[in-house]
Coordinates of C-alpha atoms in Angstrom, one line a residue:
X1 CA 0.0 0.0 0.0
X2 CA 1.4 3.4 -1.0
X3 CA 2.0 6.0 1.7
X4 CA 0.7 9.1 0.0
X5 CA 1.5 12.6 1.1
X6 CA 5.2 12.3 1.5
X7 CA 6.9 15.2 -0.3
X8 CA 10.4 15.4 1.3
X9 CA 12.8 12.5 1.0
X10 CA 16.3 11.8 2.1
X11 CA 17.6 9.4 -0.6
X12 CA 20.9 7.5 -0.4
X13 CA 23.0 7.1 -3.5
X14 CA 21.9 3.5 -3.6
X15 CA 18.2 4.6 -3.4
X16 CA 18.7 7.2 -6.1
X17 CA 20.3 4.5 -8.3
X18 CA 17.3 2.3 -7.7
X19 CA 14.8 5.1 -8.6
X20 CA 16.7 5.9 -11.8
X21 CA 16.7 2.2 -12.7
X22 CA 12.9 2.0 -12.1
X23 CA 12.3 5.0 -14.3
X24 CA 14.6 3.6 -17.0
X25 CA 12.7 0.3 -17.0
X26 CA 9.4 2.1 -17.4
X27 CA 10.8 4.1 -20.3
X28 CA 12.1 1.0 -22.1
X29 CA 8.5 -0.3 -22.2
X30 CA 7.8 2.9 -24.2
X31 CA 6.0 4.6 -21.3
X32 CA 6.6 8.1 -20.3
X33 CA 5.5 9.1 -16.8
X34 CA 4.3 12.6 -16.1
X35 CA 3.5 12.1 -12.4
X36 CA 4.8 14.0 -9.4
X37 CA 7.9 12.6 -7.8
X38 CA 6.0 11.8 -4.6
X39 CA 3.5 9.6 -6.5
X40 CA 6.2 7.9 -8.5
X41 CA 8.0 6.9 -5.3
X42 CA 4.8 6.1 -3.4
X43 CA 3.7 3.7 -6.1
X44 CA 7.0 1.8 -6.0
X45 CA 7.5 1.5 -2.2
X46 CA 7.4 -2.3 -2.5
X47 CA 10.5 -2.1 -4.6
X48 CA 12.4 0.2 -2.2
X49 CA 13.7 0.2 1.3
X50 CA 11.7 3.0 2.9
X51 CA 11.9 4.3 6.5
X52 CA 9.7 7.0 8.1
X53 CA 10.7 8.6 11.3
X54 CA 8.8 10.2 14.1
X55 CA 10.0 13.8 14.6
X56 CA 12.2 14.6 17.5
X57 CA 10.4 16.3 20.4
X58 CA 11.8 19.7 19.2
X59 CA 10.7 19.2 15.6
X60 CA 7.3 17.9 16.8
X61 CA 6.8 21.1 18.8
X62 CA 7.8 23.2 15.7
X63 CA 5.3 21.2 13.5
X64 CA 2.6 21.9 16.1
X65 CA 3.4 25.6 16.6
X66 CA 4.1 26.3 12.9
X67 CA 2.3 23.7 10.7
X68 CA 3.2 23.6 7.1
X69 CA -0.2 24.5 5.8
X70 CA 1.0 24.6 2.2
X71 CA 1.9 20.9 2.1
X72 CA 0.1 19.3 5.1
X73 CA -3.7 19.3 5.3
X74 CA -5.4 20.0 8.7
X75 CA -6.6 16.3 8.7
X76 CA -3.0 15.0 8.5
X77 CA -0.2 14.7 11.0
X78 CA 3.2 16.1 10.0
X79 CA 5.9 13.5 10.7
X80 CA 9.5 13.0 9.7
X81 CA 12.9 14.5 10.3
X82 CA 12.9 16.9 7.3
X83 CA 11.4 20.3 7.4
X84 CA 11.5 23.4 5.1
X85 CA 13.7 26.2 6.2
X86 CA 11.7 29.3 7.1
X87 CA 14.0 31.3 4.8
X88 CA 13.4 29.1 1.8
X89 CA 10.8 30.0 -0.8
X90 CA 8.3 27.4 -1.8
X91 CA 9.3 25.6 -5.0
X92 CA 5.7 25.3 -6.0
X93 CA 6.1 28.6 -7.9
X94 CA 8.4 28.6 -10.9
X95 CA 11.4 30.9 -10.8
X96 CA 10.9 34.0 -13.1
X97 CA 13.6 32.9 -15.5
X98 CA 14.1 32.0 -19.2
X99 CA 12.6 28.5 -18.6
X100 CA 9.4 29.9 -17.0
X101 CA 9.0 32.3 -19.9
X102 CA 9.5 29.5 -22.5
X103 CA 7.0 27.3 -20.6
X104 CA 4.4 30.1 -20.6
X105 CA 5.0 30.7 -24.3
X106 CA 4.5 27.0 -25.1
X107 CA 1.5 26.8 -22.8
X108 CA -0.2 29.7 -24.6
X109 CA 0.6 28.1 -27.9
X110 CA -0.8 24.7 -26.7
X111 CA -4.1 26.3 -25.5
X112 CA -4.4 28.5 -28.6
X113 CA -4.1 25.4 -30.9
X114 CA -6.4 23.4 -28.7
X115 CA -9.1 26.0 -28.7
X116 CA -8.8 26.3 -32.5
X117 CA -9.4 22.5 -32.8
X118 CA -5.8 22.1 -34.2
X119 CA -5.1 19.1 -31.8
X120 CA -2.0 17.8 -33.5
X121 CA -0.3 21.2 -33.4
X122 CA -1.4 21.5 -29.8
X123 CA 0.1 18.2 -28.9
X124 CA 3.4 19.1 -30.6
X125 CA 3.6 22.4 -28.7
X126 CA 2.9 20.6 -25.4
X127 CA 5.4 17.8 -26.2
X128 CA 8.0 20.4 -26.9
X129 CA 7.4 22.0 -23.5
X130 CA 7.5 18.7 -21.6
X131 CA 10.8 17.7 -23.3
X132 CA 12.4 21.1 -22.3
X133 CA 11.2 21.2 -18.6
X134 CA 14.1 20.9 -16.2
X135 CA 13.5 22.9 -13.1
X136 CA 9.9 24.0 -13.7
X137 CA 7.7 23.4 -10.6
X138 CA 5.4 20.4 -10.6
X139 CA 2.5 22.6 -9.5
X140 CA 2.9 24.8 -12.5
X141 CA 3.5 21.9 -14.9
X142 CA 0.0 20.6 -14.0
X143 CA -1.6 23.2 -16.2
X144 CA 0.5 22.1 -19.2
X145 CA -0.4 18.5 -18.5
X146 CA -4.1 19.3 -18.3
X147 CA -3.9 20.9 -21.7
X148 CA -1.8 18.1 -23.2
X149 CA -4.8 15.8 -23.4

């Protein structure tokens, strides 16, 4: 059974190698996965050695006093030994850089072609964006995926 809701991982070099191997095997079968990393990992837990940790008393107190409302729903309990730095911006917003501008340009193109019933051109524009994405946030990529079809 997958443990959903995990979004921060500490991965050993051996674990990273295993994840890359699992992704490579999936691609060899001519499948391309456009799922968030947490779901990719969660659906393959039976093939990995995974450990979850209860937070230290100090971290548990921090979680209680300053819950991460962006990632943890009120019905969940925040666990683990990894936390976001208070000084770190959320990565769920793309950086305002050349890649973000290019993704926006291609999204606009994808939507324009889709709305004009030019589905093949829409797909090609979306595919071009998906192949170019490197550091674009998964939150923002969702819009492109929704318009990909």
